[in-house]
Coordinates of N, CA and C and ligand atoms in Angstrom, one line a residue:
M17 N -18.5 35.7 -9.0 CA -17.3 36.0 -9.9 C -16.1 36.3 -9.0
L18 N -14.9 35.9 -9.4 CA -13.7 36.2 -8.6 C -13.3 37.6 -8.8
K19 N -13.2 38.3 -7.6 CA -12.7 39.7 -7.6 C -11.6 39.7 -6.7
M20 N -10.4 39.4 -7.2 CA -9.2 39.1 -6.3 C -8.2 40.1 -6.3
L21 N -7.4 40.1 -5.2 CA -6.2 40.9 -5.2 C -5.0 40.0 -4.9
I22 N -3.9 40.3 -5.4 CA -2.7 39.7 -5.0 C -1.7 40.7 -4.4
M23 N -1.3 40.5 -3.2 CA -0.5 41.5 -2.5 C 0.8 40.8 -2.0
G24 N 1.8 41.7 -1.8 CA 3.1 41.2 -1.4 C 4.2 42.2 -1.8
P25 N 5.3 42.2 -1.0 CA 6.3 43.2 -1.4 C 7.0 43.0 -2.7
A26 N 7.7 43.9 -3.2 CA 8.4 43.8 -4.5 C 9.3 42.5 -4.4
G27 N 9.2 41.7 -5.4 CA 10.0 40.4 -5.4 C 9.3 39.2 -4.8
S28 N 8.1 39.4 -4.3 CA 7.5 38.3 -3.7 C 6.9 37.3 -4.7
G29 N 6.8 37.7 -6.0 CA 6.4 36.8 -7.0 C 4.9 37.1 -7.5
K30 N 4.5 38.4 -7.3 CA 3.1 38.7 -7.7 C 2.9 38.5 -9.2
G31 N 3.8 39.0 -10.0 CA 3.7 38.9 -11.4 C 3.7 37.5 -11.9
T32 N 4.6 36.7 -11.4 CA 4.7 35.3 -11.9 C 3.5 34.5 -11.5
M33 N 3.0 34.7 -10.2 CA 1.8 34.0 -9.8 C 0.6 34.5 -10.5
S34 N 0.5 35.8 -10.8 CA -0.7 36.3 -11.5 C -0.8 35.7 -12.9
D35 N 0.4 35.6 -13.6 CA 0.3 35.0 -14.9 C -0.2 33.5 -14.8
L36 N 0.2 32.8 -13.8 CA -0.2 31.4 -13.7 C -1.7 31.3 -13.3
I37 N -2.1 32.2 -12.5 CA -3.6 32.2 -12.1 C -4.4 32.6 -13.3
A38 N -4.0 33.6 -14.0 CA -4.8 34.0 -15.2 C -4.9 33.0 -16.3
Q39 N -3.8 32.1 -16.3 CA -3.9 31.0 -17.3 C -4.9 29.9 -16.9
N40 N -5.2 29.8 -15.6 CA -6.0 28.7 -15.1 C -7.4 29.1 -14.6
Y41 N -7.6 30.3 -14.4 CA -8.9 30.8 -13.8 C -9.5 31.9 -14.6
P42 N -10.8 32.1 -14.6 CA -11.4 33.1 -15.5 C -11.2 34.6 -14.9
V43 N -10.0 35.0 -14.9 CA -9.8 36.4 -14.4 C -8.9 37.2 -15.3
A44 N -9.1 38.4 -15.5 CA -8.2 39.3 -16.2 C -7.1 39.8 -15.3
H45 N -5.9 39.7 -15.7 CA -4.8 40.1 -14.8 C -4.5 41.6 -15.0
I46 N -4.8 42.4 -14.0 CA -4.6 43.8 -14.1 C -3.5 44.2 -13.2
S47 N -2.3 44.6 -13.8 CA -1.2 45.0 -12.9 C -1.0 46.6 -13.1
S48 N -1.2 47.3 -12.0 CA -1.0 48.7 -12.1 C 0.4 49.1 -12.5
G49 N 1.4 48.4 -12.0 CA 2.8 48.7 -12.4 C 3.0 48.5 -13.9
D50 N 2.4 47.4 -14.5 CA 2.6 47.2 -15.9 C 1.8 48.3 -16.7
M51 N 0.7 48.7 -16.1 CA -0.1 49.8 -16.8 C 0.8 51.1 -16.8
F52 N 1.4 51.4 -15.7 CA 2.2 52.6 -15.7 C 3.4 52.5 -16.6
R53 N 4.0 51.3 -16.6 CA 5.2 51.1 -17.5 C 4.8 51.3 -19.0
D54 N 3.6 50.8 -19.3 CA 3.1 51.0 -20.7 C 2.9 52.4 -21.0
E55 N 2.3 53.2 -20.1 CA 2.1 54.6 -20.3 C 3.4 55.3 -20.5
I56 N 4.4 54.9 -19.7 CA 5.7 55.6 -19.8 C 6.3 55.3 -21.1
K57 N 6.2 54.0 -21.5 CA 6.8 53.6 -22.8 C 6.2 54.5 -24.0
H58 N 4.9 54.7 -23.9 CA 4.3 55.5 -24.9 C 4.3 57.0 -24.7
Q59 N 5.0 57.4 -23.6 CA 5.2 58.8 -23.2 C 3.8 59.6 -23.2
T60 N 2.8 59.0 -22.7 CA 1.5 59.7 -22.5 C 1.6 60.7 -21.4
L61 N 0.6 61.5 -21.3 CA 0.5 62.5 -20.2 C 0.6 61.8 -18.8
L62 N -0.2 60.7 -18.7 CA -0.2 59.9 -17.5 C 1.1 59.3 -17.2
G63 N 1.8 58.8 -18.3 CA 3.1 58.2 -18.1 C 4.1 59.2 -17.6
K64 N 4.0 60.4 -18.2 CA 5.0 61.5 -17.8 C 4.8 61.9 -16.3
K65 N 3.5 61.9 -15.9 CA 3.2 62.2 -14.5 C 3.7 61.1 -13.5
A66 N 3.6 59.9 -14.0 CA 4.0 58.7 -13.1 C 5.5 58.5 -13.0
Q67 N 6.2 58.8 -14.1 CA 7.6 58.4 -14.3 C 8.5 58.7 -13.1
S68 N 8.5 60.0 -12.6 CA 9.5 60.3 -11.6 C 9.2 59.6 -10.3
Y69 N 8.0 59.4 -10.0 CA 7.7 58.6 -8.8 C 8.2 57.2 -8.9
I70 N 7.9 56.6 -10.0 CA 8.3 55.2 -10.2 C 9.8 55.0 -10.2
T71 N 10.5 55.9 -10.9 CA 12.0 55.7 -10.9 C 12.6 55.9 -9.5
Q72 N 11.9 56.7 -8.7 CA 12.4 56.9 -7.3 C 12.0 55.7 -6.4
G73 N 11.1 54.9 -6.8 CA 10.6 53.8 -6.0 C 9.4 54.3 -5.1
L74 N 8.9 55.5 -5.4 CA 7.8 56.0 -4.6 C 6.4 55.6 -5.2
L75 N 5.4 55.7 -4.4 CA 4.0 55.5 -4.9 C 3.6 56.7 -5.8
V76 N 2.9 56.3 -6.9 CA 2.3 57.4 -7.7 C 1.1 57.9 -6.9
P77 N 0.8 59.2 -7.0 CA -0.3 59.7 -6.2 C -1.7 59.0 -6.4
D78 N -2.4 58.9 -5.3 CA -3.7 58.1 -5.3 C -4.6 58.5 -6.4
D79 N -4.9 59.8 -6.6 CA -5.9 60.2 -7.6 C -5.6 59.7 -9.0
V80 N -4.4 59.8 -9.4 CA -4.0 59.3 -10.7 C -4.2 57.8 -10.8
T81 N -3.7 57.1 -9.8 CA -3.7 55.7 -9.8 C -5.1 55.1 -9.8
I82 N -5.9 55.7 -8.9 CA -7.3 55.2 -8.8 C -8.1 55.3 -10.1
A83 N -7.9 56.5 -10.7 CA -8.7 56.8 -11.9 C -8.2 55.8 -13.0
M84 N -6.9 55.5 -13.1 CA -6.4 54.6 -14.1 C -7.0 53.2 -13.9
V85 N -7.0 52.7 -12.7 CA -7.4 51.3 -12.5 C -8.9 51.2 -12.6
K86 N -9.7 52.2 -12.1 CA -11.1 52.1 -12.2 C -11.5 52.1 -13.7
N87 N -10.9 52.9 -14.5 CA -11.1 52.9 -15.9 C -10.9 51.6 -16.6
R88 N -9.8 51.0 -16.2 CA -9.4 49.7 -16.8 C -10.4 48.6 -16.4
L89 N -11.0 48.7 -15.2 CA -11.9 47.7 -14.8 C -13.3 47.7 -15.5
Q90 N -13.5 48.8 -16.3 CA -14.7 48.9 -17.1 C -14.7 48.1 -18.3
K91 N -13.5 47.7 -18.7 CA -13.3 47.0 -20.0 C -13.9 45.6 -20.0
D92 N -14.3 45.1 -21.2 CA -15.0 43.8 -21.3 C -14.3 42.7 -20.6
D93 N -13.0 42.6 -20.7 CA -12.3 41.4 -20.2 C -12.4 41.3 -18.7
C94 N -12.9 42.3 -18.0 CA -13.0 42.2 -16.6 C -14.3 41.8 -16.1
Q95 N -15.3 41.6 -17.0 CA -16.6 41.4 -16.6 C -16.9 40.0 -16.1
Q96 N -15.9 39.0 -16.3 CA -16.0 37.7 -15.8 C -15.3 37.5 -14.5
G97 N -14.4 38.4 -14.2 CA -13.6 38.3 -13.0 C -12.3 39.0 -13.2
Y98 N -11.6 39.3 -12.2 CA -10.3 40.0 -12.3 C -9.4 39.7 -11.1
L99 N -8.1 39.9 -11.4 CA -7.1 39.8 -10.4 C -6.3 41.1 -10.4
L100 N -6.4 41.8 -9.4 CA -5.6 43.1 -9.3 C -4.3 42.8 -8.7
D101 N -3.2 43.2 -9.4 CA -1.8 43.0 -8.9 C -1.2 44.3 -8.7
G102 N -0.8 44.6 -7.4 CA -0.1 45.9 -7.1 C -1.1 47.0 -6.8
F103 N -2.4 46.7 -6.8 CA -3.4 47.7 -6.4 C -4.4 47.1 -5.6
P104 N -4.9 47.6 -4.5 CA -4.6 48.9 -3.9 C -3.3 48.8 -3.1
R105 N -2.5 49.9 -3.0 CA -1.3 49.9 -2.3 C -1.4 51.0 -1.1
S106 N -2.5 51.6 -1.0 CA -2.7 52.6 0.1 C -4.2 52.4 0.6
L107 N -4.4 52.8 1.9 CA -5.8 52.7 2.4 C -6.7 53.5 1.5
A108 N -6.3 54.7 1.1 CA -7.2 55.6 0.2 C -7.6 54.8 -1.0
Q109 N -6.7 54.1 -1.6 CA -7.0 53.3 -2.8 C -8.0 52.2 -2.4
A110 N -7.8 51.5 -1.3 CA -8.6 50.4 -0.9 C -10.1 50.9 -0.7
K111 N -10.2 52.1 -0.1 CA -11.5 52.6 0.2 C -12.2 53.1 -1.1
A112 N -11.4 53.5 -2.0 CA -11.9 54.0 -3.3 C -12.6 52.9 -4.1
I113 N -12.2 51.6 -3.8 CA -12.8 50.5 -4.6 C -13.6 49.6 -3.7
E114 N -14.1 50.2 -2.5 CA -14.8 49.4 -1.6 C -16.1 48.8 -2.2
D115 N -16.7 49.7 -3.1 CA -18.0 49.3 -3.7 C -17.8 48.1 -4.7
L116 N -16.6 47.7 -5.1 CA -16.5 46.6 -6.0 C -16.7 45.3 -5.3
G117 N -16.6 45.2 -4.0 CA -16.8 44.0 -3.3 C -15.7 42.9 -3.5
I118 N -14.5 43.3 -3.3 CA -13.4 42.4 -3.5 C -13.6 41.2 -2.6
N119 N -13.5 39.9 -3.1 CA -13.9 38.8 -2.3 C -12.7 37.8 -2.0
M120 N -11.6 38.1 -2.5 CA -10.4 37.3 -2.1 C -9.1 38.0 -2.2
V121 N -8.3 37.9 -1.2 CA -7.0 38.5 -1.2 C -5.9 37.5 -0.9
L122 N -5.0 37.3 -1.9 CA -3.8 36.4 -1.7 C -2.7 37.3 -1.2
N123 N -2.2 37.0 0.0 CA -1.1 37.8 0.6 C 0.2 37.0 0.5
L124 N 1.1 37.4 -0.3 CA 2.4 36.6 -0.5 C 3.3 37.1 0.6
T125 N 3.7 36.2 1.5 CA 4.6 36.6 2.6 C 6.0 36.0 2.4
I126 N 7.0 36.8 2.7 CA 8.4 36.3 2.4 C 9.4 37.0 3.3
D127 N 10.5 36.4 3.6 CA 11.6 36.9 4.4 C 12.2 38.0 3.5
E128 N 12.3 39.2 4.0 CA 12.9 40.4 3.2 C 14.2 40.1 2.7
Q129 N 15.0 39.3 3.4 CA 16.4 39.0 2.9 C 16.4 38.3 1.6
L130 N 15.4 37.5 1.3 CA 15.3 36.8 0.0 C 15.0 37.7 -1.2
L131 N 14.5 38.9 -0.8 CA 14.0 39.8 -1.9 C 15.1 40.4 -2.7
V132 N 16.3 40.6 -2.0 CA 17.3 41.4 -2.7 C 17.8 40.7 -4.0
D133 N 18.1 39.4 -3.9 CA 18.5 38.6 -5.1 C 17.4 38.6 -6.1
R134 N 16.2 38.4 -5.6 CA 15.1 38.3 -6.5 C 14.9 39.6 -7.4
I135 N 15.1 40.7 -6.7 CA 14.9 42.0 -7.4 C 16.1 42.4 -8.2
V136 N 17.3 42.3 -7.6 CA 18.5 42.9 -8.3 C 18.9 42.1 -9.5
Y137 N 18.6 40.8 -9.5 CA 18.9 40.0 -10.7 C 17.7 39.7 -11.6
R138 N 16.6 40.4 -11.3 CA 15.4 40.2 -12.1 C 15.6 40.8 -13.5
R139 N 15.2 40.1 -14.5 CA 15.2 40.7 -15.9 C 13.9 40.4 -16.6
L140 N 13.4 41.3 -17.4 CA 12.1 41.2 -18.0 C 12.3 41.2 -19.5
C141 N 11.4 40.5 -20.2 CA 11.5 40.6 -21.7 C 10.7 41.8 -22.2
K142 N 11.4 42.6 -23.0 CA 10.7 43.8 -23.5 C 9.5 43.5 -24.4
D143 N 9.6 42.3 -25.1 CA 8.5 42.0 -26.0 C 7.3 41.3 -25.4
C144 N 7.6 40.2 -24.6 CA 6.5 39.3 -24.1 C 6.3 39.5 -22.6
G145 N 7.1 40.2 -21.9 CA 6.9 40.4 -20.5 C 7.4 39.3 -19.6
A146 N 7.9 38.2 -20.2 CA 8.4 37.1 -19.4 C 9.4 37.5 -18.3
I147 N 9.3 36.9 -17.2 CA 10.2 37.3 -16.0 C 11.3 36.3 -15.8
Y148 N 12.5 36.7 -15.7 CA 13.6 35.8 -15.4 C 14.4 36.2 -14.2
N149 N 15.2 35.3 -13.6 CA 16.2 35.7 -12.6 C 17.5 35.1 -13.0
I150 N 18.5 36.0 -13.4 CA 19.7 35.5 -14.0 C 20.7 34.9 -13.0
K151 N 20.4 35.1 -11.7 CA 21.2 34.5 -10.7 C 20.6 33.2 -10.1
L152 N 19.3 33.3 -9.8 CA 18.6 32.2 -9.1 C 18.3 31.1 -10.1
N153 N 18.0 31.5 -11.4 CA 17.6 30.5 -12.4 C 18.4 30.8 -13.7
P154 N 19.7 30.5 -13.7 CA 20.6 31.0 -14.8 C 20.0 30.6 -16.2
I155 N 20.2 31.4 -17.2 CA 19.8 31.1 -18.5 C 21.0 31.2 -19.4
A156 N 20.8 30.7 -20.7 CA 22.0 30.6 -21.6 C 22.5 32.0 -21.9
D157 N 21.6 32.9 -22.2 CA 22.1 34.3 -22.6 C 21.3 35.3 -21.8
N158 N 22.0 36.1 -20.9 CA 21.3 37.0 -20.0 C 20.5 38.1 -20.7
E159 N 20.7 38.2 -22.0 CA 20.0 39.3 -22.7 C 18.9 38.9 -23.7
V160 N 18.7 37.5 -23.8 CA 17.8 37.0 -24.7 C 16.6 36.2 -24.1
C161 N 15.4 36.5 -24.4 CA 14.2 35.8 -23.9 C 14.2 34.4 -24.4
Q162 N 14.1 33.4 -23.6 CA 14.0 32.0 -24.0 C 12.7 31.7 -24.6
K163 N 11.7 32.5 -24.4 CA 10.3 32.2 -24.9 C 10.1 32.8 -26.3
C164 N 10.6 34.1 -26.5 CA 10.3 34.7 -27.8 C 11.5 35.3 -28.5
G165 N 12.7 35.2 -27.8 CA 13.9 35.8 -28.5 C 14.0 37.3 -28.3
G166 N 13.1 37.9 -27.5 CA 13.1 39.3 -27.3 C 14.3 39.7 -26.4
H167 N 14.4 41.0 -26.3 CA 15.6 41.6 -25.5 C 15.2 41.6 -24.0
L168 N 16.1 41.1 -23.2 CA 15.8 41.2 -21.7 C 16.4 42.5 -21.2
H169 N 15.7 43.1 -20.3 CA 16.2 44.3 -19.7 C 15.9 44.3 -18.2
Q170 N 16.5 45.3 -17.5 CA 16.3 45.4 -16.0 C 15.4 46.7 -15.8
R171 N 14.4 46.6 -15.0 CA 13.6 47.7 -14.6 C 14.5 48.7 -13.9
D172 N 14.3 50.0 -14.1 CA 15.3 51.0 -13.5 C 15.0 51.1 -12.0
D173 N 13.8 50.6 -11.5 CA 13.6 50.7 -10.1 C 14.1 49.3 -9.4
D174 N 14.7 48.4 -10.2 CA 15.1 47.2 -9.6 C 16.6 47.2 -9.1
T175 N 16.9 48.3 -8.4 CA 18.3 48.4 -7.8 C 18.1 48.2 -6.3
Y176 N 19.2 47.9 -5.6 CA 19.2 47.7 -4.2 C 18.6 48.9 -3.4
E177 N 19.1 50.1 -3.8 CA 18.6 51.3 -3.1 C 17.1 51.6 -3.3
K178 N 16.7 51.4 -4.6 CA 15.2 51.6 -4.8 C 14.4 50.5 -4.2
L179 N 14.9 49.3 -4.1 CA 14.2 48.3 -3.4 C 13.9 48.7 -1.9
M180 N 15.0 49.3 -1.3 CA 14.8 49.7 0.1 C 13.7 50.7 0.3
V181 N 13.6 51.6 -0.7 CA 12.6 52.7 -0.7 C 11.2 52.0 -0.9
R182 N 11.2 51.0 -1.8 CA 9.9 50.4 -2.1 C 9.4 49.5 -0.9
L183 N 10.4 48.9 -0.2 CA 10.0 48.0 0.9 C 9.5 48.9 2.1
N184 N 10.1 50.1 2.2 CA 9.7 51.0 3.2 C 8.2 51.5 3.0
S185 N 8.0 51.8 1.7 CA 6.6 52.3 1.4 C 5.6 51.1 1.6
Y186 N 6.1 49.9 1.3 CA 5.2 48.7 1.5 C 4.8 48.6 3.0
R187 N 5.8 48.7 3.8 CA 5.5 48.6 5.3 C 4.6 49.7 5.8
E188 N 4.9 50.9 5.3 CA 4.1 52.0 5.8 C 2.8 52.2 5.2
E189 N 2.7 52.1 3.9 CA 1.4 52.4 3.2 C 0.6 51.2 2.8
T190 N 1.2 50.1 2.5 CA 0.5 48.9 2.0 C 0.1 47.9 3.1
Q191 N 0.9 47.8 4.1 CA 0.6 46.9 5.2 C -0.8 47.2 5.8
P192 N -1.2 48.5 6.0 CA -2.5 48.8 6.5 C -3.6 48.3 5.6
V193 N -3.3 48.2 4.3 CA -4.4 47.7 3.4 C -4.6 46.2 3.7
I194 N -3.6 45.4 4.0 CA -3.7 44.0 4.3 C -4.6 43.9 5.6
D195 N -4.3 44.7 6.5 CA -5.1 44.7 7.8 C -6.6 45.0 7.5
F196 N -6.8 46.0 6.6 CA -8.1 46.4 6.2 C -8.9 45.2 5.7
Y197 N -8.3 44.4 4.8 CA -9.0 43.2 4.3 C -9.0 42.0 5.3
R198 N -8.0 42.0 6.2 CA -8.0 40.9 7.2 C -9.3 41.1 8.0
N199 N -9.6 42.3 8.3 CA -10.8 42.5 9.1 C -12.1 42.0 8.4
K200 N -12.0 41.9 7.1 CA -13.2 41.4 6.3 C -13.1 39.9 6.2
N201 N -12.0 39.2 6.8 CA -11.8 37.8 6.7 C -11.7 37.2 5.3
I202 N -11.0 37.9 4.4 CA -10.9 37.4 3.1 C -9.4 37.2 2.7
V203 N -8.5 37.4 3.7 CA -7.1 37.3 3.3 C -6.6 35.8 3.5
H204 N -5.8 35.4 2.5 CA -5.2 34.0 2.6 C -3.7 34.3 2.5
D205 N -3.0 33.9 3.5 CA -1.5 34.1 3.5 C -0.9 32.9 2.8
I206 N 0.1 33.3 1.9 CA 0.8 32.3 1.1 C 2.3 32.4 1.4
D207 N 2.9 31.3 1.7 CA 4.4 31.4 1.9 C 5.1 31.4 0.5
A208 N 5.6 32.6 0.2 CA 6.1 32.9 -1.1 C 7.6 32.7 -1.2
G209 N 8.2 32.1 -0.1 CA 9.7 31.9 -0.1 C 10.1 30.6 -0.8
Q210 N 9.1 29.9 -1.3 CA 9.4 28.6 -1.9 C 9.6 28.6 -3.4
A211 N 9.8 27.5 -4.0 CA 9.9 27.4 -5.5 C 8.6 27.8 -6.1
V212 N 8.6 28.3 -7.4 CA 7.4 28.8 -8.1 C 6.3 27.7 -8.0
E213 N 6.6 26.4 -8.3 CA 5.5 25.4 -8.4 C 4.9 25.3 -7.0
D214 N 5.7 25.4 -5.9 CA 5.2 25.1 -4.6 C 4.3 26.3 -4.1
V215 N 4.7 27.5 -4.5 CA 3.9 28.7 -4.2 C 2.6 28.6 -4.9
Y216 N 2.7 28.2 -6.2 CA 1.4 28.1 -7.0 C 0.5 27.0 -6.4
K217 N 1.1 25.9 -6.0 CA 0.3 24.8 -5.4 C -0.6 25.4 -4.2
Q218 N 0.0 26.2 -3.4 CA -0.7 26.7 -2.2 C -1.9 27.6 -2.7
I219 N -1.6 28.4 -3.8 CA -2.6 29.3 -4.3 C -3.7 28.5 -4.9
S220 N -3.4 27.5 -5.7 CA -4.5 26.8 -6.4 C -5.3 26.0 -5.4
K221 N -4.7 25.6 -4.3 CA -5.5 24.9 -3.2 C -6.6 25.9 -2.7
V222 N -6.1 27.1 -2.4 CA -7.1 28.2 -1.8 C -8.1 28.4 -2.9
L223 N -7.7 28.6 -4.2 CA -8.7 28.9 -5.2 C -9.7 27.8 -5.4
T224 N -9.2 26.6 -5.3 CA -10.2 25.5 -5.5 C -11.2 25.4 -4.4
E225 N -10.7 25.6 -3.2 CA -11.6 25.6 -2.0 C -12.5 26.7 -2.0
K226 N -12.0 27.9 -2.3 CA -12.9 29.1 -2.1 C -13.7 29.5 -3.3
S227 N -13.2 29.2 -4.5 CA -13.9 29.9 -5.6 C -15.3 29.3 -5.8
E228 N -15.6 28.1 -5.3 CA -16.9 27.6 -5.4 C -17.9 28.3 -4.5
E229 N -17.3 28.8 -3.3 CA -18.1 29.5 -2.4 C -18.5 30.9 -2.9
I230 N -17.7 31.4 -3.9 CA -17.9 32.7 -4.4 C -18.8 32.6 -5.6
T231 N -20.1 32.9 -5.4 CA -21.0 32.7 -6.6 C -21.5 34.1 -7.1
E232 N -21.4 35.0 -6.2 CA -22.0 36.4 -6.5 C -21.4 37.0 -7.8
Ligands
LIG30 P1 5.1 47.2 -9.5 O1 5.4 46.7 -10.9 O2 3.8 46.7 -8.9 O3 6.3 46.9 -8.6 O4 5.0 48.8 -9.5 C1 6.1 49.6 -10.0 C2 5.9 51.0 -9.5 O5 4.7 51.5 -10.0 C3 5.7 51.1 -8.0 O6 7.0 51.1 -7.3 C4 5.0 52.5 -7.9 O7 5.9 53.5 -8.1 C5 4.1 52.4 -9.1 N1 2.8 51.8 -8.7 C6 2.3 50.6 -9.1 N2 1.1 50.4 -8.5 C7 0.8 51.4 -7.7 C8 -0.3 51.8 -6.9 N3 -1.3 51.0 -6.7 N4 -0.2 53.0 -6.2 C9 0.9 53.8 -6.4 N5 1.9 53.6 -7.2 C10 1.9 52.4 -7.9

C-alpha cells in the first residue's frame, strides 16, 4: 500500500498535486494545514491552540500536531493508502511516525523567487477548497470560484512577510526531514517550477514506476 509524503516549501504546489494524485491513486489526502484550518473555522480547542502559530507563519507545536495526524490516520479511508501533505515538518514529527513505514516521498523543489507570486496572489474557495492564482492564471472574477460559485478568499498567512517566516522555518526545521528520508532512499525530487500538467507528469511517472514495487 502507498504510504506517501509530499514535501516542498509553501507555494511549491503540494495542495494542487495532492488533489491530482488522490483523484488517480488509492490514497486519502491528509493535509495537516487543512485540518488545522478546519479546527480554527469551528473554533475547537485544538483550533484555538493552533491559531496564533499559524497566523504568525510558525509551526504548531509537535505534540499537538502529531496527535492530530496520528488520530486522523486511524480512520477507515486511510486503510488503503494515504498521502500526507505538510506533515512531518520537523524531525520529531518524522520520528514519531517511523513505525508507519512511509515508503515514498515526493519532494517538490522550486526556486524561492517563484514562490512570492504563487503565494501572495493565491486565493482559495471557501466552499470547495479549489486553489487559484489571480496573477499567474487570471480568472473572470477574483472573488468567485469557477468550479462551484463559492467565495474566494486569501489565507491570512499568505502575505510576503509571513511567507518569509514560513520559508525560514522550512529551511531550518523541515529540510532535515528530507535528509532523514533521503537516507532511507525513498525521496523522489520533482521539479515544481513548471506548469501544473508538467509537474504532475513527473509525479505520475514516479508513481507508475514505483507503486508496483510497493506491495506491502
Ligand atoms: P500549510 O497549509 O501546509 O501551508 O500549513 C499552514 C500552517 O499550518 C503552517 O504554516 C503551520 O503553521 C501549520 N502546520 C501545518 N502542518 C504543520 C506541521 N506538520 N507541523 C507544524 N505546523 C503545521
